[in-house]
Coordinates of N, CA and C in Angstrom, one line a residue:
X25 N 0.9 -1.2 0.0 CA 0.0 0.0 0.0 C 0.9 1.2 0.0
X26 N 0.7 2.0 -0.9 CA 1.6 3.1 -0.9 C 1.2 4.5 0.0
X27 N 1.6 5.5 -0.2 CA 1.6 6.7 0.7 C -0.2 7.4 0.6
X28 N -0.4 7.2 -1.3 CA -1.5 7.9 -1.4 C -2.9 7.0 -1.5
X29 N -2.7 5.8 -0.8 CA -3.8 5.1 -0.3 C -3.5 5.3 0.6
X30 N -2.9 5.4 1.3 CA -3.1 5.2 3.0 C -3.6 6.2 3.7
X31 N -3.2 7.3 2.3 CA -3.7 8.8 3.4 C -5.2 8.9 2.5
X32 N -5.8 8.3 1.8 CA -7.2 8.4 1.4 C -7.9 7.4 2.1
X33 N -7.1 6.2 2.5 CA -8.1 5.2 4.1 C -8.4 6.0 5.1
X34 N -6.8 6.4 5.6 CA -7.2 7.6 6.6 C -7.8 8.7 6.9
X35 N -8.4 9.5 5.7 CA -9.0 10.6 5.0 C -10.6 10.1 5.7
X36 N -10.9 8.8 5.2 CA -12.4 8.0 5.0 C -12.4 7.5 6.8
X37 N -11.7 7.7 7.2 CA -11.8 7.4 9.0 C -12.9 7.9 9.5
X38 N -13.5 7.5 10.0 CA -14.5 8.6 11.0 C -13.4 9.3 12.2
X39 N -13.2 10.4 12.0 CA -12.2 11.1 13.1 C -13.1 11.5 14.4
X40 N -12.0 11.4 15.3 CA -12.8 11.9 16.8 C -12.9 13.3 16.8
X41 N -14.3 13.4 17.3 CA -14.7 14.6 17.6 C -15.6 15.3 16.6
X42 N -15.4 14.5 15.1 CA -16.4 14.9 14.3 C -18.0 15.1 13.9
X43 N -18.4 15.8 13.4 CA -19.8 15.4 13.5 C -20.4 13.7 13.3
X44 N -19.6 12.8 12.7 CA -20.0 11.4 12.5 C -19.6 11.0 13.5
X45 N -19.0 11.5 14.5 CA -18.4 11.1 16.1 C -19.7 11.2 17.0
X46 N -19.6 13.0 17.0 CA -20.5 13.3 18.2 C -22.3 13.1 17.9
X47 N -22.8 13.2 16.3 CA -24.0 13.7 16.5 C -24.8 12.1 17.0
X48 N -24.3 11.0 16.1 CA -25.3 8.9 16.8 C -24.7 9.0 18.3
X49 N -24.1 9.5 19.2 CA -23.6 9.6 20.8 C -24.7 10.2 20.9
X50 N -25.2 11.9 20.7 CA -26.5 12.6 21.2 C -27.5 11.7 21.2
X51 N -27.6 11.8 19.8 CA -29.1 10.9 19.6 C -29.2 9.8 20.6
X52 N -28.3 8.7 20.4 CA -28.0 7.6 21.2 C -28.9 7.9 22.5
X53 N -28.1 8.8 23.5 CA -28.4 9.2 24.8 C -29.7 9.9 24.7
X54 N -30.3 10.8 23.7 CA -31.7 11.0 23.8 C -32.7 9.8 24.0
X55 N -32.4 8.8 22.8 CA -33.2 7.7 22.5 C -32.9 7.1 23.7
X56 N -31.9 6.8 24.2 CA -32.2 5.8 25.8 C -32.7 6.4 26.7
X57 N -32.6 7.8 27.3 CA -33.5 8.0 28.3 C -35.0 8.4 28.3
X58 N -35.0 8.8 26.5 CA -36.6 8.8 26.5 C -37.2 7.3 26.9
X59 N -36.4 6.1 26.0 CA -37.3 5.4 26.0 C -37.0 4.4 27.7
X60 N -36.3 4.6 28.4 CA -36.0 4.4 29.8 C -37.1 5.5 29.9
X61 N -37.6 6.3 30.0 CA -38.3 6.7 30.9 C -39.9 6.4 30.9
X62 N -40.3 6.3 29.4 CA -41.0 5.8 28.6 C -41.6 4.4 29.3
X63 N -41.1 3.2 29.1 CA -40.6 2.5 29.3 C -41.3 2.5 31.2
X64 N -40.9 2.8 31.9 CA -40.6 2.5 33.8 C -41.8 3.7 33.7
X65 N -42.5 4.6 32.8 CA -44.1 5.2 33.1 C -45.2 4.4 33.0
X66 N -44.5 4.6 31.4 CA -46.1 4.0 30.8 C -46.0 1.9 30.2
X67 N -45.2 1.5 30.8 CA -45.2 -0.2 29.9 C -45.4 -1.0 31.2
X68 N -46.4 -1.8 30.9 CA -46.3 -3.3 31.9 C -45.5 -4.2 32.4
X69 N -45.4 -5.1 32.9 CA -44.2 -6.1 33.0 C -44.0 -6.8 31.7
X70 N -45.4 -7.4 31.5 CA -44.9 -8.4 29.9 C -44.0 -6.9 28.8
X71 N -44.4 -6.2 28.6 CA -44.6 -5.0 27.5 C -42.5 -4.8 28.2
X72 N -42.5 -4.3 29.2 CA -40.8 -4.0 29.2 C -40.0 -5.2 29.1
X73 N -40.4 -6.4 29.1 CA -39.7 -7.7 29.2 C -39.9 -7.9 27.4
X74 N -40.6 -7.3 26.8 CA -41.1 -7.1 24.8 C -40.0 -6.5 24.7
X75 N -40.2 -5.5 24.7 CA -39.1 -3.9 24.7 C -37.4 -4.9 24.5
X76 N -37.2 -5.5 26.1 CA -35.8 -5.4 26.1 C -35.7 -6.3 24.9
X77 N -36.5 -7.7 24.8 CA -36.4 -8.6 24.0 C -36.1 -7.9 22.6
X78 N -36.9 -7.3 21.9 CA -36.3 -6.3 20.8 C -35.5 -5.5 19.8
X79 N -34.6 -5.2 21.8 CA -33.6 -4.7 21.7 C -32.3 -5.5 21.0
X80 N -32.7 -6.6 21.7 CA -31.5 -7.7 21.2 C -31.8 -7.9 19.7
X81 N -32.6 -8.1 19.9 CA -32.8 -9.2 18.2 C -32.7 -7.6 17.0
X82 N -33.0 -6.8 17.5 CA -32.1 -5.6 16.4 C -30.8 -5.4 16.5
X83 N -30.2 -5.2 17.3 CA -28.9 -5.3 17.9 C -28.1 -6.5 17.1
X84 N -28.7 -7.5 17.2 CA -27.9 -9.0 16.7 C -28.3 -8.7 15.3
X85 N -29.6 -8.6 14.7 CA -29.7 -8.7 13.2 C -28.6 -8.0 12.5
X86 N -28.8 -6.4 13.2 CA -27.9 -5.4 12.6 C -26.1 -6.7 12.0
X87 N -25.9 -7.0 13.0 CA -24.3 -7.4 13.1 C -24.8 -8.6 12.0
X88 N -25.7 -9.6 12.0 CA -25.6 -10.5 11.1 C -26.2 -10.7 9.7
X89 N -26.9 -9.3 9.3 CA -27.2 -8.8 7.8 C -26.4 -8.4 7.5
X90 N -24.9 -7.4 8.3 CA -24.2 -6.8 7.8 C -23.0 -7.7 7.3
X91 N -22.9 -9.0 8.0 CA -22.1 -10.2 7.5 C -22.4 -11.0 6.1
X92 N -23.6 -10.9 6.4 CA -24.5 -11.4 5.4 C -24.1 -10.8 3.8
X93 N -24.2 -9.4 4.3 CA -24.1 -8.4 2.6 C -22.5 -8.3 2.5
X94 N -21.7 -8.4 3.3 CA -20.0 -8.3 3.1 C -19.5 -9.8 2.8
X95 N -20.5 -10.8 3.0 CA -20.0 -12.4 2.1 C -20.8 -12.1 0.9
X96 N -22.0 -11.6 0.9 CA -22.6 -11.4 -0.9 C -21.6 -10.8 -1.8
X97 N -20.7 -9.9 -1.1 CA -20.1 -8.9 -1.9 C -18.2 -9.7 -2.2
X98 N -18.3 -10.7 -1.7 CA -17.1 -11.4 -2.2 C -15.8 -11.4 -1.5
X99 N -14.7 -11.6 -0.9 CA -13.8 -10.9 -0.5 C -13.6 -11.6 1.1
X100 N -14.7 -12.3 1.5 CA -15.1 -12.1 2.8 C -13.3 -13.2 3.4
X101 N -12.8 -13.0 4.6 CA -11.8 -13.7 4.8 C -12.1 -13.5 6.6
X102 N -11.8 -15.1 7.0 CA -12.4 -15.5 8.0 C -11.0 -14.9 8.8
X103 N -10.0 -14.6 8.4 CA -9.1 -14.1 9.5 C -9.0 -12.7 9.4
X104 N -9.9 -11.9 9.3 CA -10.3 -10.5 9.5 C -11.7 -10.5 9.5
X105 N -12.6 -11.2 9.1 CA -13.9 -10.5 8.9 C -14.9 -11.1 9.9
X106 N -14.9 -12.4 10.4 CA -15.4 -12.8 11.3 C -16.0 -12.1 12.6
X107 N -17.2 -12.1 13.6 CA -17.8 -11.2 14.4 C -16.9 -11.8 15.6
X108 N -16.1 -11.4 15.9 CA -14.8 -12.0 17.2 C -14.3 -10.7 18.0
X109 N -14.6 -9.5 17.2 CA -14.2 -8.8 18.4 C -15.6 -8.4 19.3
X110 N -14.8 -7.9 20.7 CA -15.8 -8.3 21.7 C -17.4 -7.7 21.0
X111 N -17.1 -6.5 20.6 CA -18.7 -6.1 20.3 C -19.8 -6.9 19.9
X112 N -18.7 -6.8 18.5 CA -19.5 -7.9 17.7 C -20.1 -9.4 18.0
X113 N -19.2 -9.9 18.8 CA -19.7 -11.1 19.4 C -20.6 -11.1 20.7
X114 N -20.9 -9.9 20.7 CA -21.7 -8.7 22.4 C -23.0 -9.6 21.5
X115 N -23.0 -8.7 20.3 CA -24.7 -8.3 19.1 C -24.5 -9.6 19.3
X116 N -24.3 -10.6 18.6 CA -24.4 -11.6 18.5 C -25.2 -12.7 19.6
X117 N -24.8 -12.7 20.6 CA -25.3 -13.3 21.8 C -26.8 -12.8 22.8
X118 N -26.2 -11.4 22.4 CA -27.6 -10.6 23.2 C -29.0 -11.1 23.2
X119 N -29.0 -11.4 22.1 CA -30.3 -12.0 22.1 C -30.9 -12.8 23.7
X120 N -29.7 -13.9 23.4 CA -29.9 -15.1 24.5 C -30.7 -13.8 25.5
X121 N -29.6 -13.5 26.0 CA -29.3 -12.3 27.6 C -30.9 -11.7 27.8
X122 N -31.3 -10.9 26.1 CA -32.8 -10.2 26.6 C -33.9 -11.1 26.4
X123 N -34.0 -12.2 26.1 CA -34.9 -13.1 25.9 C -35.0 -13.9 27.3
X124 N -34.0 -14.4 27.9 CA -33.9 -15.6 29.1 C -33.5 -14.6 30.4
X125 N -33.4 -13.1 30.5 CA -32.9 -12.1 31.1 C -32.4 -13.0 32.5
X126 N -31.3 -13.9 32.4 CA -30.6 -14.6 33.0 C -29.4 -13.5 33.8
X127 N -29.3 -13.5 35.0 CA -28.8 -12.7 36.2 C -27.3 -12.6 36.0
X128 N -27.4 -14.3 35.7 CA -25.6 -14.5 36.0 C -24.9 -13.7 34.8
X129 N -25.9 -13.5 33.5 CA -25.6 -12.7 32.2 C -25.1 -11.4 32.5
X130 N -26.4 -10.6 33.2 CA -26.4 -9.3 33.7 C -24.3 -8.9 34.3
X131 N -24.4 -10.0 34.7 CA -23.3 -10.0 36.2 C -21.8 -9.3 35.3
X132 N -21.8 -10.3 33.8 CA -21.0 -10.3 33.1 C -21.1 -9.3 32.1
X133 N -21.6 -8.8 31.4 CA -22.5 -8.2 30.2 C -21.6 -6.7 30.6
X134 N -22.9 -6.4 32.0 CA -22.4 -5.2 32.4 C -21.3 -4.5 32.6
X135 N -20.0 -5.2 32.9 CA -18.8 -4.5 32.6 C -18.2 -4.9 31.5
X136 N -18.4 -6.1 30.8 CA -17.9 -5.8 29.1 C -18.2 -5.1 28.4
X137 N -19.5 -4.7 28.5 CA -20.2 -3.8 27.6 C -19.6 -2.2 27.9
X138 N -19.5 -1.6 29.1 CA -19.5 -0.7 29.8 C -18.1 -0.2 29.3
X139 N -17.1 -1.2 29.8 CA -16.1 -1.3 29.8 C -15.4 -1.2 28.3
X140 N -16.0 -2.4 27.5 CA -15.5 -2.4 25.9 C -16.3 -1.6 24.9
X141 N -17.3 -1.4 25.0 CA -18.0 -0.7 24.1 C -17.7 0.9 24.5
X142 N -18.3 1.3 25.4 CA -17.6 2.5 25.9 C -16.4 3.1 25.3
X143 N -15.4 2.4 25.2 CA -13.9 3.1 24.7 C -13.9 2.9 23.0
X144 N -14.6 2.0 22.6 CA -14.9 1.9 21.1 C -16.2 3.6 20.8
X145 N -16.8 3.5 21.5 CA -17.7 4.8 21.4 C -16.6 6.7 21.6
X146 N -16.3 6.7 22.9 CA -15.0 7.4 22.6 C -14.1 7.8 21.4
X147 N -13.5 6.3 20.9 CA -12.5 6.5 19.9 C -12.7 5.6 19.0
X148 N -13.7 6.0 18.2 CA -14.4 4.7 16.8 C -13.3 4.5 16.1
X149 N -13.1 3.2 16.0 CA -12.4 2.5 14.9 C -13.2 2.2 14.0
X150 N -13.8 3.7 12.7 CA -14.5 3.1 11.7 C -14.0 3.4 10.7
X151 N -13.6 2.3 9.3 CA -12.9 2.7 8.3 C -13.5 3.6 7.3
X152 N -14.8 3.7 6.8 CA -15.3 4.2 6.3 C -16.7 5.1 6.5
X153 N -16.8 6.2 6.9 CA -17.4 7.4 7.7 C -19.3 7.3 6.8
X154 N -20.1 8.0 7.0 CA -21.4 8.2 6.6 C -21.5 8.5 4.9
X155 N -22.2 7.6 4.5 CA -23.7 6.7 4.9 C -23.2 5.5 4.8
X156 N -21.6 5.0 4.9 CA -21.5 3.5 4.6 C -22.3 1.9 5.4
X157 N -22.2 1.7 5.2 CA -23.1 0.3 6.1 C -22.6 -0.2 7.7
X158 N -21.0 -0.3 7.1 CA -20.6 -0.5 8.3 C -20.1 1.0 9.3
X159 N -20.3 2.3 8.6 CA -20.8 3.1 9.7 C -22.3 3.2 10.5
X160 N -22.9 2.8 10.1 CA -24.5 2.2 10.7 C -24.2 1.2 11.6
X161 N -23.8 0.0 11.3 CA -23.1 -0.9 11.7 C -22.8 -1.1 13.0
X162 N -21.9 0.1 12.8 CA -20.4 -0.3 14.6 C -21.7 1.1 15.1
X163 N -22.6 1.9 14.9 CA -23.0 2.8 15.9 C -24.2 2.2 16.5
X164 N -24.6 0.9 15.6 CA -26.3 0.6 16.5 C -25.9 -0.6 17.1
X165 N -24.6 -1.5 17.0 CA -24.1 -2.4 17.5 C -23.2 -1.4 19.0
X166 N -22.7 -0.9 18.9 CA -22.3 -0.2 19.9 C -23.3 0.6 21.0
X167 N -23.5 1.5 20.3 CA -24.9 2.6 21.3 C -25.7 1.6 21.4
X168 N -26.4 0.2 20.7 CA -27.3 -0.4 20.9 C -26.9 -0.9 22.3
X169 N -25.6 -1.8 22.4 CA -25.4 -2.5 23.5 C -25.4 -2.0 24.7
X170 N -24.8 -0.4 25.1 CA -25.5 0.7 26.0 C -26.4 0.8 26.2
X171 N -27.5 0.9 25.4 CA -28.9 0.8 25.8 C -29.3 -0.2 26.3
X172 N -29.3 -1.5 25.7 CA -29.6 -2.7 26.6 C -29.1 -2.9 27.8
X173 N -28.0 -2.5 28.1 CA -27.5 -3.0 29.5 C -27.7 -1.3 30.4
X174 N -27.9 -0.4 30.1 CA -28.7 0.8 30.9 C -30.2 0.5 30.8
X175 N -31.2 -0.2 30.0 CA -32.5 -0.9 29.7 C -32.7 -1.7 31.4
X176 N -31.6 -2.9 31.0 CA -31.7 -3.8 32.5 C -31.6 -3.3 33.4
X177 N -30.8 -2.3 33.5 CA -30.4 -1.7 34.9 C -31.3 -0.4 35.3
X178 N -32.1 0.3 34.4 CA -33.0 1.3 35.1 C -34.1 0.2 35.1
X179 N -34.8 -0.2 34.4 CA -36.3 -0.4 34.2 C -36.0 -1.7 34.5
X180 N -35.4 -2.8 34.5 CA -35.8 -4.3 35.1 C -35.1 -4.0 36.5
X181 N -34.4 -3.3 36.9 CA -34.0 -3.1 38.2 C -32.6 -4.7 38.6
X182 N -31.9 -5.0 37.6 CA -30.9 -5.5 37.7 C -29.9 -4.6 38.1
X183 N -29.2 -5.5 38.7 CA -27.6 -4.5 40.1 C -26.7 -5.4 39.8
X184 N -25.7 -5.4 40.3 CA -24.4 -6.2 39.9 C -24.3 -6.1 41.6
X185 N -23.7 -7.2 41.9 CA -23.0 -7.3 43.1 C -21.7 -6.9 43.4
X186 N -20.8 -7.2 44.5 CA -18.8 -7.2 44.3 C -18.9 -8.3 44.0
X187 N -19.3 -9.2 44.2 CA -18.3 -10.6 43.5 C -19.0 -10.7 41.9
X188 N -20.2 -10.2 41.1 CA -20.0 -9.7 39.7 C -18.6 -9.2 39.1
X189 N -18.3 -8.3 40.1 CA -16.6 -7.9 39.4 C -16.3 -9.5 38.6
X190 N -15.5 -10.1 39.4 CA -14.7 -10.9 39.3 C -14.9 -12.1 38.5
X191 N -16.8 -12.3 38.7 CA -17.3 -13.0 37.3 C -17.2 -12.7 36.1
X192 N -17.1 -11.4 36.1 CA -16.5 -10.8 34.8 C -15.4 -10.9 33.9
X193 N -14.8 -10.5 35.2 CA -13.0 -11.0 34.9 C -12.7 -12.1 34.7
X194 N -12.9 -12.8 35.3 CA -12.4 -14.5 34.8 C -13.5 -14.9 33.7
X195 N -15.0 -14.6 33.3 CA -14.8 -14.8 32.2 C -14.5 -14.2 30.8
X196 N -13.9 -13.2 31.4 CA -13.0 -12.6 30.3 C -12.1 -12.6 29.9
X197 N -11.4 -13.3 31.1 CA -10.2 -14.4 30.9 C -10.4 -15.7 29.9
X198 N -11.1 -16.1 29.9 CA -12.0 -17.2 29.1 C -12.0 -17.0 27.7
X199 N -12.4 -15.3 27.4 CA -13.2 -15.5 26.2 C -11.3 -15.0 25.5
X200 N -10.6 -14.0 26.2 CA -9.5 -13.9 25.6 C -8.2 -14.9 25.4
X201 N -8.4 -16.1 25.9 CA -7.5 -17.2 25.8 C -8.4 -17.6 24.6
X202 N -9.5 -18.0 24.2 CA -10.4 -18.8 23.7 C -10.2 -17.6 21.9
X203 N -10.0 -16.2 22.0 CA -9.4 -15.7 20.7 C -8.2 -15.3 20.2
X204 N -7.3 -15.8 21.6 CA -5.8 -15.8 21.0 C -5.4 -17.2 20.4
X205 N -5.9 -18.2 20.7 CA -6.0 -19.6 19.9 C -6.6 -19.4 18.4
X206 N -8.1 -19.0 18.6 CA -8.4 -18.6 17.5 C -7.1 -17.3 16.6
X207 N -6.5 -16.8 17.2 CA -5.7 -16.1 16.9 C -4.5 -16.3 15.9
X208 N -4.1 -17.5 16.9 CA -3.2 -18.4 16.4 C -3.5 -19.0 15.2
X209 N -4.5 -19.6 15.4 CA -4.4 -20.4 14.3 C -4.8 -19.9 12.7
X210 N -5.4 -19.1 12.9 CA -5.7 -18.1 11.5 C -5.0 -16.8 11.0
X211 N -4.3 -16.4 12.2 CA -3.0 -15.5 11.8 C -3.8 -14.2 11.9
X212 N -4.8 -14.3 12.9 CA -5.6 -12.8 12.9 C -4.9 -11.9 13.9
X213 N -5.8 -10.9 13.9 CA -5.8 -10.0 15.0 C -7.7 -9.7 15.4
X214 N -8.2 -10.4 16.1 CA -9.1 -10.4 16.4 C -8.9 -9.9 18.2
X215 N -9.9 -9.4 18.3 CA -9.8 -8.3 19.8 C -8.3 -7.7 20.1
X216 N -7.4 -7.0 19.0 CA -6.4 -6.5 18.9 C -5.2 -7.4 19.9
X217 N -5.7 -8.3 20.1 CA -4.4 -8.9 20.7 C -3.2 -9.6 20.4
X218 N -2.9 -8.8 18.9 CA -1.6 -8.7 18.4 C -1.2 -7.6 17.9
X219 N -2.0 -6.7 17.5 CA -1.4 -5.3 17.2 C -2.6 -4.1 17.6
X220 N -2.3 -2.9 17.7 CA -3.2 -2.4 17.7 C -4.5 -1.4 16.9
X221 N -5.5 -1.5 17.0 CA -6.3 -0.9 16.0 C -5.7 0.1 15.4
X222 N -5.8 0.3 13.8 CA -5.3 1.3 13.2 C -5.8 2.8 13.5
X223 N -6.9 3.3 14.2 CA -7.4 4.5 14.5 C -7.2 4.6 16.1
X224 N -6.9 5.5 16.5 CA -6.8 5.8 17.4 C -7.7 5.9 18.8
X225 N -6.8 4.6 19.8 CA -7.3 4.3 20.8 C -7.0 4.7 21.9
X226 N -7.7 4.4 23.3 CA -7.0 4.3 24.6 C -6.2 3.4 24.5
X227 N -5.9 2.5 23.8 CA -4.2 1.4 23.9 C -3.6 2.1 23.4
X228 N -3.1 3.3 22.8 CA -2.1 3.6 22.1 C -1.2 4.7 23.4
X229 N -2.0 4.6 25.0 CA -1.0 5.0 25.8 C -0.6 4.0 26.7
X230 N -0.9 2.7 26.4 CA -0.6 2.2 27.5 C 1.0 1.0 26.7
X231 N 1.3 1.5 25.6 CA 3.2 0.9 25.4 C 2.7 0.2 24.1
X232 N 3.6 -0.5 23.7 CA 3.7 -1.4 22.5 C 3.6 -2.8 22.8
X233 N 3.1 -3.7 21.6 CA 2.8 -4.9 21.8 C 4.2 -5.6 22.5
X234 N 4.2 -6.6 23.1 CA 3.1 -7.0 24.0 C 2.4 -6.2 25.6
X235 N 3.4 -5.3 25.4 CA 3.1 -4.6 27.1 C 1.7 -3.9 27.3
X236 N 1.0 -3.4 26.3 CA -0.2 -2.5 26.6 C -1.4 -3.8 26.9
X237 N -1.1 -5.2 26.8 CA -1.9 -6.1 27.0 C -1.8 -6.3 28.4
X238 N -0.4 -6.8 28.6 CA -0.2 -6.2 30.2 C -0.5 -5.7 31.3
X239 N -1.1 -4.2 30.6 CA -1.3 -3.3 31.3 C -3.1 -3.2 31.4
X240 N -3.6 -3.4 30.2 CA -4.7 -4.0 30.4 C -5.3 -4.6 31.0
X241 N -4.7 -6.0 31.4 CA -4.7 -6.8 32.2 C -4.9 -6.5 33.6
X242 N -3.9 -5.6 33.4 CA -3.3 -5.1 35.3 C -4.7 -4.1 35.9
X243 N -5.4 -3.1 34.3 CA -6.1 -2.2 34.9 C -7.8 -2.8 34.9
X244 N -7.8 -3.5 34.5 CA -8.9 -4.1 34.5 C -9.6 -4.3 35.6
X245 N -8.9 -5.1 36.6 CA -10.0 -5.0 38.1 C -10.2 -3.6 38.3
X246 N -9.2 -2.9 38.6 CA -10.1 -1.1 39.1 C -10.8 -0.8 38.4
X247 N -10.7 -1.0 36.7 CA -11.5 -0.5 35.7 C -13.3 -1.1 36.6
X248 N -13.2 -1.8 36.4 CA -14.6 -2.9 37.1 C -14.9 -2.3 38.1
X249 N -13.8 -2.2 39.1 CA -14.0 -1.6 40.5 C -15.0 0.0 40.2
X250 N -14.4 0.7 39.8 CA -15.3 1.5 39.4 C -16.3 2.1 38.4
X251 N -17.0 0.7 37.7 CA -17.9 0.7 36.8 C -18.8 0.1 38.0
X252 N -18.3 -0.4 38.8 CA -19.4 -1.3 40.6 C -19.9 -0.3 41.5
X253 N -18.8 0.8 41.7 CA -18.6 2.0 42.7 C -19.8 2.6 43.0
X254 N -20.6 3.2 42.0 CA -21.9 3.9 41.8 C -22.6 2.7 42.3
X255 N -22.6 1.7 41.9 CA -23.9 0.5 42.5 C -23.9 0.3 43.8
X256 N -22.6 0.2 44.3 CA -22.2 0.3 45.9 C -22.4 1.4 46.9
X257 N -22.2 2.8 46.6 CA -22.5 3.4 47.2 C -24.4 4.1 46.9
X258 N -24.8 3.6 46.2 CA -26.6 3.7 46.1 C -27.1 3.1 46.8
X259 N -26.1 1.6 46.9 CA -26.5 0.7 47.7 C -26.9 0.5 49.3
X260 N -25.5 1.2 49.5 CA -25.4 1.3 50.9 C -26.2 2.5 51.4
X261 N -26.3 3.5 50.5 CA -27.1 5.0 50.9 C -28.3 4.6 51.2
X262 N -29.3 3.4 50.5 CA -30.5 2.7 50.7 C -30.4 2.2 52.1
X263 N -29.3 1.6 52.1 CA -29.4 0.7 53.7 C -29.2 1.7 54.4
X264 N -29.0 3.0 54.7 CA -28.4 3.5 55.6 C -30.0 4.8 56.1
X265 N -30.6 4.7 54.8 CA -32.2 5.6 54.5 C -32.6 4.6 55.0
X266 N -33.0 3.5 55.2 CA -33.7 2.0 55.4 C -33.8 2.0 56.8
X267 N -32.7 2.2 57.7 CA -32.6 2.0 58.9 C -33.4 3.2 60.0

C-alpha cells in the first residue's frame, strides 16, 4: 500500500470529535433516556420484558445482515472479517441475555459492555465514515449495546454485586484465551491482541505490543472496580435511608 492510499483510508476514518463522532452519541443518549423513561411510566411487566427482547434481536440482526451483505459482496476472509471482536460477538449473543434475562448474564455483560463498548464509542475504529453500512453498523451495534444494558439496569431493576466484578473478569479471561487460539491459528488479530487498531485508541497510551496487553490486564480490576462503585454506594445509601 503506498503513501497515497493510505492517506485516502485515513482521509475516510471517522475522526474523533467529528460530527460522525458526536452527533449517533447525542441521539444515542436522547433515544435511551426517553425510551427508559418511557418504558418505567407508561409499559407493563410483559410490555418492558417485549421492549428489552427487541432490543436484542435488532442489535444481533444489525451485526448478522451486515455479515450477510460483506460475504454477498465477495472478499469475505475469516481471519479478518469474522464477528470475534468483543462487540461484535456482544450483538451476537444478546439476544440469548434479553430473551432468558438470566442474572448470571447481567453479572458479566455489564462490565464488558461498559467497559468495551464504551472506549470503542470514545475512539471509533471506523474505516469508512457516513452513509456506509458499516458506519451504521459499529453505531447501533455499539450505542445499541449501551442501551440494553442501561435498559436492564434502570427499568428491570438489575444491580451487579462485588463478587459480579470478578465474574466478569475471569470470564474474560476465558473468552481472551479462547481468541488468542483462534488467533493463532488463523494468523488474525481479532480483539487486537496482536497489534493495535489502526485508529486511534486508549491502547495507544498504555506501550507497544506486548506490554499494553499487560497493562490492560493489570487495569482491569479497578477499571470494574469503578464501573461497581456507583452500584455500591446507592446501595449502601439505601441501607443507611432504610434504617
Amino acid at each position: 500500500m503506498n503513501f497515497l492510499q493510505t492517506l485516502i483510508i485515513q482521509s475516510n476514518r471517522v475522526q474523533f470529535g467529528s460530527i460522525e463522532h458526536i452527533l449517533p452519541i447525542g441521539l444515542a443518549i436522547l433515544f435511551c433516556i426517553g425510551l427508559i423513561h418511557f418504558a418505567r411510566k407508561k409499559l407493563h411487566v410483559n410490555q418492558k420484558f417485549l421492549v428489552f427482547k427487541w432490543l436484542g434481536i435488532c442489535v444481533s440482526l444489525t451485526i448478522v445482515l451486515f455479515h450477510v451483505h460483506k460475504i454477498s459482496l465477495g472478499g469475505y476472509t475469516i481471519s479478518k472479517d469474522l464477528p470475534l471482536f468483543l462487540c461484535s460477538f456482544l450483538a451476537l449473543i444478546i439476544p440469548i441475555f434479553t430473551t432468558s434475562r438470566k442474572y448470571w448474564m447481567y453479572e458479566i455483560l455489564l462490565f464488558w459492555i461498559i467497559a468495551g463498548t464504551l472506549q470503542g464509542v470514545i475512539t471509533p475504529d471506523i474505516a469508512v465514515g457516513f452513509p456506509s453500512l458499516d458506519y451504521f453498523r459499529y453505531w447501533i451495534v455499539h450505542l445499541g449495546l449501551l442501551t440494553i444494558i442501561f435498559y436492564a439496569t434502570f427499568v428491570l431493576h438489575m444491580r451487579p454485586k462485588f463478587k459480579s466484578v470478578i465474574k466478569s473478569f475471569l470470564a474474560l479471561q476465558v473468552y481472551v484465551a479462547t481468541i488468542m487460539a483462534v488467533n493463532y491459528v488463523l494468523n488474525s488479530n481479532y480483539f487486537y491482541l496482536n497489534r493495535k487498531p489502526e485508529s486511534a485508541s486508549a491502547l495507544d497510551y498504555l506501550g507497544d505490543y506486548p506490554y499494553y496487553l499487560l497493562v490492560v490486564e493489570l487495569i482491569l480490576i479497578p477499571f470494574f472496580l469503578l464501573i461497581y462503585l456507583p452500584f455500591y454506594l446507592i446501595g449502601n445509601k439505601k441501607k443507611l435511608t432504610s434504617k
